[in-house]
XYZ file of C-alpha atoms in Angstrom:
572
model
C -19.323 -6.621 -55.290
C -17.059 -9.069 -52.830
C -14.079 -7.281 -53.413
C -11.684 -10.375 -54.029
C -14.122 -12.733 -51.360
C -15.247 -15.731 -53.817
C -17.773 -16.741 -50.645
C -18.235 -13.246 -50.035
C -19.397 -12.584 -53.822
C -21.386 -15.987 -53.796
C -23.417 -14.803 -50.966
C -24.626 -11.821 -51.942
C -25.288 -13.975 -55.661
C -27.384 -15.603 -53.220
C -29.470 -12.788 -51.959
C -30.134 -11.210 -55.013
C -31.282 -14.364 -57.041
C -33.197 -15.215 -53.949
C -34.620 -11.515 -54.402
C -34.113 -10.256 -50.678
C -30.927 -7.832 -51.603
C -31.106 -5.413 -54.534
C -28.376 -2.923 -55.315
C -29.148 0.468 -57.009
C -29.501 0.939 -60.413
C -26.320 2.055 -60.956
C -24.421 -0.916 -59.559
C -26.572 -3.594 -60.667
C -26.567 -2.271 -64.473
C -22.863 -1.210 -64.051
C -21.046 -4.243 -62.547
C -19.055 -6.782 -64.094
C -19.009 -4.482 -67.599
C -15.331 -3.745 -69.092
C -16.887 -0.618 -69.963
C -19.164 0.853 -68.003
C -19.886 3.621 -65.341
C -19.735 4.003 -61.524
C -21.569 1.685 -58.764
C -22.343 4.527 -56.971
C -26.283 5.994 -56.803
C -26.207 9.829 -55.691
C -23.354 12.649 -55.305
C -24.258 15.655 -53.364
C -22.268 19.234 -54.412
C -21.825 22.235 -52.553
C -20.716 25.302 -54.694
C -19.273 28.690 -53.199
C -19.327 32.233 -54.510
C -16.789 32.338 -56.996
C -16.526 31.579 -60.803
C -13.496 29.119 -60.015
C -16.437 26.987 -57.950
C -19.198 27.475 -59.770
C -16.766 26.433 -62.821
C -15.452 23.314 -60.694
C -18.882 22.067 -59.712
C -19.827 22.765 -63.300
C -17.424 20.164 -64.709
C -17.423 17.917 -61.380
C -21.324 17.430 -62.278
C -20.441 16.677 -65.703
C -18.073 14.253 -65.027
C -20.334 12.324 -62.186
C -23.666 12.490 -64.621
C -21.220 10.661 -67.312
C -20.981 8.158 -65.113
C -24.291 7.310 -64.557
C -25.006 9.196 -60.893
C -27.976 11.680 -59.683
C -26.027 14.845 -58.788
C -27.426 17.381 -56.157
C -25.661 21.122 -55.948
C -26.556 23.336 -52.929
C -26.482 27.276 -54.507
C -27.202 28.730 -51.556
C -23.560 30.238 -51.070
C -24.093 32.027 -54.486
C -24.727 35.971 -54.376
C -28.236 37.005 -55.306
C -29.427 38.706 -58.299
C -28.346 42.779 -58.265
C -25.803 42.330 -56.003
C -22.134 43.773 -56.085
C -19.572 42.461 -58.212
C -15.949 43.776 -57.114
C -18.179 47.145 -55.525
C -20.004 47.675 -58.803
C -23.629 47.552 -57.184
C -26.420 45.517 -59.267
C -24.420 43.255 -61.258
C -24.835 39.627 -59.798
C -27.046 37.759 -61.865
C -28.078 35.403 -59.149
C -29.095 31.609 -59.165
C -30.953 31.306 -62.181
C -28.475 31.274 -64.758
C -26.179 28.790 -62.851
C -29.869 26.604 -62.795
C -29.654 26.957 -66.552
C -26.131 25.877 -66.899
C -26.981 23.170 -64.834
C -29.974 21.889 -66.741
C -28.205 22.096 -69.891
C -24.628 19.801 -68.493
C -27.303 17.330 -67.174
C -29.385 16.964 -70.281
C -25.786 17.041 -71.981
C -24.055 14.392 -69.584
C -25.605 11.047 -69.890
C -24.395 7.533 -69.661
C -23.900 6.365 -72.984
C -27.557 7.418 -73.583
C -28.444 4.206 -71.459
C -29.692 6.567 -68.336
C -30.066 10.140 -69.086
C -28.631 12.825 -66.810
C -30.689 13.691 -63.779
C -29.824 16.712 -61.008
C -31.150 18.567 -58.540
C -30.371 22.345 -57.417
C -30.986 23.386 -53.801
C -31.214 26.974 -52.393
C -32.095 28.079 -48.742
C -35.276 29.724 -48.096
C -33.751 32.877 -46.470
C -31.664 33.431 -49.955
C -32.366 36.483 -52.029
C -33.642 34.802 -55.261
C -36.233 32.857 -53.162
C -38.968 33.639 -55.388
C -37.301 33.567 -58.775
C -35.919 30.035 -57.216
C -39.395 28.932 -57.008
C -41.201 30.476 -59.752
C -38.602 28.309 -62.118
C -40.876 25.288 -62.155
C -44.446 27.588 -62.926
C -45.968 25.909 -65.685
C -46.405 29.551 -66.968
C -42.957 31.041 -66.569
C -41.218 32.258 -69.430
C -39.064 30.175 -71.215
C -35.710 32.451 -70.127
C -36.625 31.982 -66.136
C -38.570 28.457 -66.450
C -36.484 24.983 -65.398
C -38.026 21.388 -67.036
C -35.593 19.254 -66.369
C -33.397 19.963 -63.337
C -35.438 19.388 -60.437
C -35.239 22.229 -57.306
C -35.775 21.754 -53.485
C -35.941 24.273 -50.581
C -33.471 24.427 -47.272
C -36.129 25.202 -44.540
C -34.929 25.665 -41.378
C -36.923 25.701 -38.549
C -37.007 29.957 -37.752
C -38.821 30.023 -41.178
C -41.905 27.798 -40.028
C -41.591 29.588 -36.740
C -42.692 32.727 -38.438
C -44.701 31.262 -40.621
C -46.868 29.726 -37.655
C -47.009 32.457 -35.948
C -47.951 34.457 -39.363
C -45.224 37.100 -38.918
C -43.776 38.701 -42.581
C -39.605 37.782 -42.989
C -36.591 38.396 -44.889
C -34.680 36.760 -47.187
C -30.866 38.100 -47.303
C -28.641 38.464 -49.984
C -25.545 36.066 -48.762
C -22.772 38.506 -49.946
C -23.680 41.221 -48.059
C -23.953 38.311 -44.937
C -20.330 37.269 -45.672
C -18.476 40.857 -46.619
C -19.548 41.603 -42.911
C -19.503 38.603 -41.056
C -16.882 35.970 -42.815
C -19.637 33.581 -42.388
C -21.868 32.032 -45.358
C -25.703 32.162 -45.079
C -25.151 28.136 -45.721
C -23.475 27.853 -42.715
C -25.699 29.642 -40.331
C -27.833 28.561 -37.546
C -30.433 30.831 -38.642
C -32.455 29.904 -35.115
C -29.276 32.249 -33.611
C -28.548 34.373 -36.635
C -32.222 35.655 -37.681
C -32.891 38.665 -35.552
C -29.570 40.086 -35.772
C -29.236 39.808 -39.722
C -32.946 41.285 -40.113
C -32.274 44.280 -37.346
C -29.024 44.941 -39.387
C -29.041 47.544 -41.764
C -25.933 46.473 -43.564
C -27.256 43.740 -44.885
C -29.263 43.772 -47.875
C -32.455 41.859 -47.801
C -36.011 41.836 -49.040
C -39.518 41.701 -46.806
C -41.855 39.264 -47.337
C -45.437 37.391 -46.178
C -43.987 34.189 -44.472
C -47.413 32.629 -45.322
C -48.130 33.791 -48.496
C -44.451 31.932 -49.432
C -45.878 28.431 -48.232
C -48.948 29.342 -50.263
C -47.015 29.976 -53.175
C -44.629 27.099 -52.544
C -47.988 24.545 -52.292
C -49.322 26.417 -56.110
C -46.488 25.528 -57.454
C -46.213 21.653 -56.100
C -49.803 21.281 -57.375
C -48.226 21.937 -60.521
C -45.132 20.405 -61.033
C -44.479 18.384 -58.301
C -41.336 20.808 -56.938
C -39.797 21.954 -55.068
C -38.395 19.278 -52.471
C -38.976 20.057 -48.911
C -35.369 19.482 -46.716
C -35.710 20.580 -42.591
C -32.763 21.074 -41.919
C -32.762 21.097 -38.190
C -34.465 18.338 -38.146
C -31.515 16.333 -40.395
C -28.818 18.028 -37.957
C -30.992 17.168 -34.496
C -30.722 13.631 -35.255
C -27.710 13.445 -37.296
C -24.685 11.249 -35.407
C -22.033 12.960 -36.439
C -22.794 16.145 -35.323
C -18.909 16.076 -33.489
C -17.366 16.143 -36.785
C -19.847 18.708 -39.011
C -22.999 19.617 -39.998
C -25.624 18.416 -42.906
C -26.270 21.157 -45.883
C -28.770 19.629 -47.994
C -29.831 16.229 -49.361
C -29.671 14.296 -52.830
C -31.872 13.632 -55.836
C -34.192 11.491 -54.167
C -34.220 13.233 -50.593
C -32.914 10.264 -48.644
C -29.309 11.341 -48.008
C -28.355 13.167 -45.192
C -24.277 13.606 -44.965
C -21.910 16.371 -43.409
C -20.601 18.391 -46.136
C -18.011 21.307 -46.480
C -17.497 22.951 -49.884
C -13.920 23.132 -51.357
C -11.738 26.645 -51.955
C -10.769 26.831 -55.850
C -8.101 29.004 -56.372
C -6.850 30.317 -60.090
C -4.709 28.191 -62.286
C -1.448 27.324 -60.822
C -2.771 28.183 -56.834
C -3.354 24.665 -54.920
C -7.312 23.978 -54.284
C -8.186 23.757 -50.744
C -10.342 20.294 -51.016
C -12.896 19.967 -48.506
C -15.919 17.178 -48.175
C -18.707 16.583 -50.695
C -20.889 13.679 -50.921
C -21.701 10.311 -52.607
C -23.832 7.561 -51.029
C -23.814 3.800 -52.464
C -27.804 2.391 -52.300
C -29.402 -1.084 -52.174
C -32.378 -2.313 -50.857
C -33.985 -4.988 -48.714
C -36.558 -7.226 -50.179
C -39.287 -7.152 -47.023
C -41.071 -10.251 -48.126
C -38.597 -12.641 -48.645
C -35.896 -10.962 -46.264
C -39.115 -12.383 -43.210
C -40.061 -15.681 -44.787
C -35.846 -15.887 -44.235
C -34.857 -16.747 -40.600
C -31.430 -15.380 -41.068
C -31.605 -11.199 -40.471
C -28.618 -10.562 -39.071
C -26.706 -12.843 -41.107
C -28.430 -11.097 -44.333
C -27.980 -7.747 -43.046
C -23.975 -8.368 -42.317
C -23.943 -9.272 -45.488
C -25.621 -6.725 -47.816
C -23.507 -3.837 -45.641
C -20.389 -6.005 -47.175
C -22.099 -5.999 -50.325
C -22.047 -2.049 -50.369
C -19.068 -1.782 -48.223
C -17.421 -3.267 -51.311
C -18.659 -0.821 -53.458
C -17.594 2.268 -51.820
C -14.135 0.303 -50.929
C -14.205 -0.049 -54.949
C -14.939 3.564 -55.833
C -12.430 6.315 -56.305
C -13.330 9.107 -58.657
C -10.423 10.981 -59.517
C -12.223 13.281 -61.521
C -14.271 14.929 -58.758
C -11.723 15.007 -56.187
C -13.955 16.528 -53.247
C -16.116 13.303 -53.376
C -13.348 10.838 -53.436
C -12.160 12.348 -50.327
C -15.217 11.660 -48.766
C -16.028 8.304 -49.904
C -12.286 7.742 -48.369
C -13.343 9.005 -44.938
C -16.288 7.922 -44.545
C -17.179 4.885 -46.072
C -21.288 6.004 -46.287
C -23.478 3.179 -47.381
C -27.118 3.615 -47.579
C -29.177 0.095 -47.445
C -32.880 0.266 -47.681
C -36.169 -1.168 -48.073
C -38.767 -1.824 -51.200
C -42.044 -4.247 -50.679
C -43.117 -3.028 -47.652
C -46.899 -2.848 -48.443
C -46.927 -5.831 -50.183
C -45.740 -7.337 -47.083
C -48.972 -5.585 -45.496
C -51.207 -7.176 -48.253
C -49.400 -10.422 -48.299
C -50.404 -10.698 -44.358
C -53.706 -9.348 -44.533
C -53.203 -5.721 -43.201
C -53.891 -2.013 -44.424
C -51.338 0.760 -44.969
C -53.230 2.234 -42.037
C -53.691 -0.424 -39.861
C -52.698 1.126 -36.215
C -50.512 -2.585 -35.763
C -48.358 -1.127 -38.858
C -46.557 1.742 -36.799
C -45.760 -0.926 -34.129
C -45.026 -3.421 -36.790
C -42.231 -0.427 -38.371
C -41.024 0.462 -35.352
C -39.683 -3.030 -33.909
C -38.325 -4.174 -37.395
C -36.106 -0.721 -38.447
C -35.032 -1.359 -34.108
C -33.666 -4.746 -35.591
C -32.656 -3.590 -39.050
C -30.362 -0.535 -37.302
C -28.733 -2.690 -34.675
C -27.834 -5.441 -37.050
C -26.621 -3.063 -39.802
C -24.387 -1.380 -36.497
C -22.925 -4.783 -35.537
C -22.082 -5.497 -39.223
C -20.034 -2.202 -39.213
C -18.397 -2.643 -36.343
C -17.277 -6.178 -37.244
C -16.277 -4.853 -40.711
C -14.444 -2.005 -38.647
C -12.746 -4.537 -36.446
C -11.597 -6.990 -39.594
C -10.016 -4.034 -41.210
C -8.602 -2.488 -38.390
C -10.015 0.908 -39.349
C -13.139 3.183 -38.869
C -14.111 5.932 -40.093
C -12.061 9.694 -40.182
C -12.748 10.987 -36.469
C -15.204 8.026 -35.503
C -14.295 9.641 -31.746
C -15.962 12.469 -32.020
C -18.985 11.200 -33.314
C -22.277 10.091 -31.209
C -21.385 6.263 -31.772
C -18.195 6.697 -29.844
C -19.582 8.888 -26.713
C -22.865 6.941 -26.296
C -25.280 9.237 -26.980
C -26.410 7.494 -30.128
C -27.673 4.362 -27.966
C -29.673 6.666 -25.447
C -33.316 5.991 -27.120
C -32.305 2.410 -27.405
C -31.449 2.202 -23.644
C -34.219 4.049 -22.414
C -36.948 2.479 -24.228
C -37.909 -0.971 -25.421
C -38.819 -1.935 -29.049
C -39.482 -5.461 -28.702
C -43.517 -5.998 -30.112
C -46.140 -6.281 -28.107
C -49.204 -7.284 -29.656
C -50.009 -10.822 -30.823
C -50.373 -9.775 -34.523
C -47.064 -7.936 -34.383
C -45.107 -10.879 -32.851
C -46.415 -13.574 -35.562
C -45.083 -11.099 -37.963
C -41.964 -10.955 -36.726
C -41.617 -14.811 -35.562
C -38.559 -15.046 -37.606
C -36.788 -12.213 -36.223
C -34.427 -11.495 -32.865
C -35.899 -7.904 -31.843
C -32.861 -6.411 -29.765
C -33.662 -6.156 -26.399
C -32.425 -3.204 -23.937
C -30.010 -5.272 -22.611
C -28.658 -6.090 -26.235
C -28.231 -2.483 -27.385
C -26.053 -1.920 -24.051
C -24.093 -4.523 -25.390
C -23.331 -3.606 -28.551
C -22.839 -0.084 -27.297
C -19.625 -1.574 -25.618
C -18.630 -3.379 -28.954
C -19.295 -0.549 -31.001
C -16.521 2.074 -28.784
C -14.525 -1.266 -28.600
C -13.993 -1.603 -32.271
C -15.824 1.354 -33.713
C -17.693 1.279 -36.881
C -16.544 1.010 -40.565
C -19.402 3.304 -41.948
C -20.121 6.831 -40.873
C -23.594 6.217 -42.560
C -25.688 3.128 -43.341
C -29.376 3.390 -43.360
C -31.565 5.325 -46.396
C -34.533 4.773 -47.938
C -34.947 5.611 -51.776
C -38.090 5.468 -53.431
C -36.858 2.411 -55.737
C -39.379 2.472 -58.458
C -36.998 1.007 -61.454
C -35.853 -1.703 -59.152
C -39.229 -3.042 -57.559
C -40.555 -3.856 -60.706
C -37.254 -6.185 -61.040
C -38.561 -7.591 -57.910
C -42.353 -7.905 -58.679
C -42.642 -5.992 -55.181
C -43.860 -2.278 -53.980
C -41.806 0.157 -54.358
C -39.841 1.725 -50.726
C -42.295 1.756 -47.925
C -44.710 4.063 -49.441
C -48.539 3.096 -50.406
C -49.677 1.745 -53.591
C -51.585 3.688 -56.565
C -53.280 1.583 -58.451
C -54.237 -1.677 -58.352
C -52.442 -1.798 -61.573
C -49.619 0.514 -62.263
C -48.697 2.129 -65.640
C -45.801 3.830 -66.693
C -43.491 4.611 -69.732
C -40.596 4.013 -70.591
C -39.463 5.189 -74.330
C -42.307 4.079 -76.601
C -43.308 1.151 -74.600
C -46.535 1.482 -72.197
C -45.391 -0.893 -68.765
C -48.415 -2.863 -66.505
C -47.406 -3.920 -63.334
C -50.355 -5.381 -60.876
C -49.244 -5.099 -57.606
C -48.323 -7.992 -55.980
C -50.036 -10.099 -53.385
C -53.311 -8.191 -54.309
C -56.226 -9.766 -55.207
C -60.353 -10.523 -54.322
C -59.740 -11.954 -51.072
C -57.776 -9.178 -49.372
C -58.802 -6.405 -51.709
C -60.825 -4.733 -49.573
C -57.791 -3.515 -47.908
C -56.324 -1.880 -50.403
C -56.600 1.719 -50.459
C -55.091 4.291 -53.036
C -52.192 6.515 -51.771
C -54.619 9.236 -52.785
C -57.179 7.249 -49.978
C -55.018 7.673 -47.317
C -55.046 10.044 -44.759
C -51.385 11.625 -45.248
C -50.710 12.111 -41.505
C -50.974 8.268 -41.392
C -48.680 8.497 -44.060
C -46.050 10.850 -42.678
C -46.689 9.029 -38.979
C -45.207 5.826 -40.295
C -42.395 7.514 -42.134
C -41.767 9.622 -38.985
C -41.459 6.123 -37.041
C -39.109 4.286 -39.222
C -37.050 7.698 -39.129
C -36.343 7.099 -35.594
C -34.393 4.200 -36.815
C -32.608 5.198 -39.783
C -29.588 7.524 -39.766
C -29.842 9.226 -42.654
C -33.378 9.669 -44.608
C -36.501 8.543 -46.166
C -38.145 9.223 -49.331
C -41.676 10.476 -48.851
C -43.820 11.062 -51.265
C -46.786 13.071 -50.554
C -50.244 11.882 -52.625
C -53.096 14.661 -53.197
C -55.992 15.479 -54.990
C -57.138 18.408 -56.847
C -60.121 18.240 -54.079
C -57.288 19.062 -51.869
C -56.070 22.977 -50.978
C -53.020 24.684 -50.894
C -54.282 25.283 -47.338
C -53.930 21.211 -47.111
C -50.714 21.152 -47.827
C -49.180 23.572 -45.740
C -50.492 21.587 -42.930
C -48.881 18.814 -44.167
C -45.306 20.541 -44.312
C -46.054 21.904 -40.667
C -46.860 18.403 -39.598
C -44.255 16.354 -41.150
C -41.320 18.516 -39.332
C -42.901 18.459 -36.252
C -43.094 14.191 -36.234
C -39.129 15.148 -36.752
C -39.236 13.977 -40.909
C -36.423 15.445 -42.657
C -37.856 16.023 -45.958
C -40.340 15.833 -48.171
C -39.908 14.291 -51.770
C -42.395 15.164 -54.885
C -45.961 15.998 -53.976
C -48.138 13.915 -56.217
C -51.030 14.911 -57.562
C -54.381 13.251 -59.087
C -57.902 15.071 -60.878
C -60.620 13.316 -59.809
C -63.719 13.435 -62.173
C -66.888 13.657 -60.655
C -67.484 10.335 -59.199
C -64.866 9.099 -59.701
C -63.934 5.423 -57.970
C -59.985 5.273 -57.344
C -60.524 1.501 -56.128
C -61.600 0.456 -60.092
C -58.724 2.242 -62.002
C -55.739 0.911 -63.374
């Protein structure tokens, strides 16, 4: 991981035997090996409507599970079931089969059977096979229309919750029709613009349905299997930096990647491919704990984004061409966070704590300038940023606005002893490394994501991401083997703030994710925790309330049976 840099590769040595850096499974199990897979964590696909793309994203999949990466494919593009084929009318089979392929090259496509295939399809809510989408993951589905393995998530843009809220029925379009007339992909649309005129026209071929009555349907089916995924789209473009350059499709495995993307043209044999952007993202994760009892932030920071820098500098796929093109753009790093509540227990506070949100939003302020200044040095060292850097927020300014406009330097007393060891930027710092940043530019079109990190927290005897805990004592298994891990820095004195994730108010929940979003570029993994005391109703609410505190998705909704009486503070 130092590329060639003895002190470079000694540092980040340093860091991870200290535990305060931790890369991603796949590059801590991967590196060093003669034989051995890719460093990289996630690869996001986007297929079009054709059997030469479907066929390419088929084997591209194939080849990145092989190699030990979570694979995401957006099917939105595809035609629904019934439509044309070539003017024969009902003859599209839709989405589902392509989710069974899918399913099949992932449970197929391991990594030496060390980590098993894992993938993820997406579809946009407005697509044809909406409900047969959804109904995959009903416990009671057939066995010809029911997914296990391959997980699902929905593209919601914001006209859909519009409707919804205002309890009005909508459609859901079949995207052939959409692009025989228009030369535009239902992927592609701003469906905020595109809505009304699609549902007035009667070319288009589309189906009615309760807006509501989906969301009900979608919260059933969570309760069940914890799918599908949640992704607001708007939301991810709003805040996404690189707007200039193109627009975000979907998200990855875990939720927490949020890249432009533009599918590639396959032509026959023999034609030339027209080879457009995909997506891979290289993760690791900051240690809370140790990273403050350290007094060195920026200097850590500078170097973990070398640390995955390297990585993605390392990385060239051949055999999934679309991706290596991107990695070769845009350099996209994603650097994290695991331990965060046993930082809160360590120093006496609950997950809910009102100091916590004030606490989150001053650190990410730090974490996103320092992991900007590391870029830009990196940028300036290799005399190179990323493709089009000048079109992007970073190089016009806006991306500093918030940052000049408002202070996030801590206020209260409790906050401030907390962060003792730590320079928060001030206003005047931010203008100052706005001038650096259009001075040198920056190495990495994308640097901040938060991954749930369960594997790798119990390497670090910490909490996993920023999310609460579940037990006092966790189990989980792995093969035949039953694991205990007690959380850390819990115990008599300070147990009386510990509450279960099921405890929690979720809207405290999604209010601290929604604060450290402000700060990180790309996304967060957030896990929803319910019980079966809770209603579909309940949940709904909770989708309407994370998009409007600006999340951009929604990972697996968890959920627990409580017994009568039952005590959540005495179980393991």
């Amino acid at each position: 991981m130092g590329d060639g840099n003895f002190e470079l590769a000694c540092q980040i040595a340093d860091l991870i035997m200290k535990q305060i850096y931790q890369p991603a499974t796949p590059t801590f199990s991967n590196s060093g090996k003669k034989r051995s897979g890719e460093l990289v964590s996630c690869f996001l696909l986007e297929t079009e409507d054709s059997i030469n793309s479907i066929n390419y994203i088929i084997s591209t999949s194939m080849q990145l599970s092989k190699i030990g990466g979570g694979v995401a494919v957006n099917l939105s593009k595809l035609r629904g079931r019934g439509a044309s084929i070539k003017k024969i009318d009902s003859t599209a089979s839709g989405v589902l089969p392509v989710l069974k392929i899918l399913e099949n090259v992932f449970d197929y496509a391991d990594q030496l059977g060390m980590r098993r295939g894992s993938g993820v399809a997406y579809l946009n809510i407005f697509h044809f096979d909406l409900i047969d989408f959804i109904d995959c993951k009903k416990i009671n589905a057939d066995e010809k229309s029911r997914i296990q393995t391959l997980s699902i998530g929905l593209i919601i843009p914001d006209k859909f919750l519009q409707l919804a809220t205002e309890n009005k029925d909508f459609y859901i379009f079949e995207p052939n029709t959409i692009y025989q007339k228009y030369k535009v992909c239902l992927s592609d649309l701003n469906m905020n613009e595109w809505y009304d005129k699609l549902a007035e026209d009667k070319d288009i071929l589309k189906k009615e349905l309760s807006s509501r009555a989906v969301l009900t349907r979608i919260a059933q089916i969570q309760f069940e299997s914890g799918y599908p995924y949640v992704i607001y789209i708007d939301n991810a473009n709003r805040q996404h930096p690189l707007n200039g350059l193109g627009t975000i499709k979907m998200s990855n495995l875990c939720t927490e990647i949020f890249q432009l993307q533009e599918s590639s043209t396959i032509g026959d044999y023999g034609d030339e491919d027209q080879i457009r952007y995909d997506v891979s993202c290289n993760l690791a994760s900051l240690n809370l704990v140790n990273l403050l009892e350290a007094t060195n932030l920026e200097e850590i920071i500078d170097i973990s984004m070398r640390a995955l820098t390297a990585v993605s500098d390392l990385t060239s796929i051949k055999n999934a061409p679309s991706i290596r093109k991107a990695n070769e753009s845009f350099r996209s790093v994603g650097l994290g966070m695991l331990n965060f509540t046993g930082f809160l227990l360590k120093n006496n506070l609950a997950y809910d704590d009102p100091e916590v949100l004030e606490f989150a939003d001053s650190l990410f302020s730090a974490i996103n300038y320092y992991s900007i200044l590391a870029s830009s040095k990196i940028a300036k060292e290799k005399n190179k940023s990323f493709h089009n850097f000048h079109l992007s927020d970073y190089a016009n300014g806006k991306y500093f606005k918030q940052y000049l406009e408002n202070s996030y330097l801590p206020k209260s007393e409790k906050v401030k002893e907390l962060l003792k060891n730590v320079k928060i930027p001030s206003q005047e710092d931010w203008a100052n490394l706005q001038k650096i940043v259009e001075k040198n530019g920056l190495y990495n079109a994308y640097r901040l994501a938060i991954a749930p990190t369960q594997s790798i927290s119990y390497l670090q005897g910490a909490t996993a991401s920023i999310q609460p805990i579940i037990a006092p004592i966790e189990t989980r298994l792995y093969g035949n083997s039953m694991t205990y891990f007690p959380m850390p820095f819990l115990k008599k004195e300070n147990y009386h703030l510990y509450k279960s994730a099921y405890q929690i108010d979720q809207k405290k929940l999604i209010d601290l994710s929604a604060t450290i979003q402000k700060h990180i570029d790309q996304g967060i993994s957030t896990i929803l925790y319910v019980t079966n005391n809770s209603t579909t109703r309940d949940l709904v609410k909770l989708y309407l309330y994370a998009h409007h505190k600006g999340l951009k998705s929604l990972y697996y909704v968890r959920t627990k049976n409580l017994q009568p009486n039952e005590c959540l503070m005495c179980q393991a």
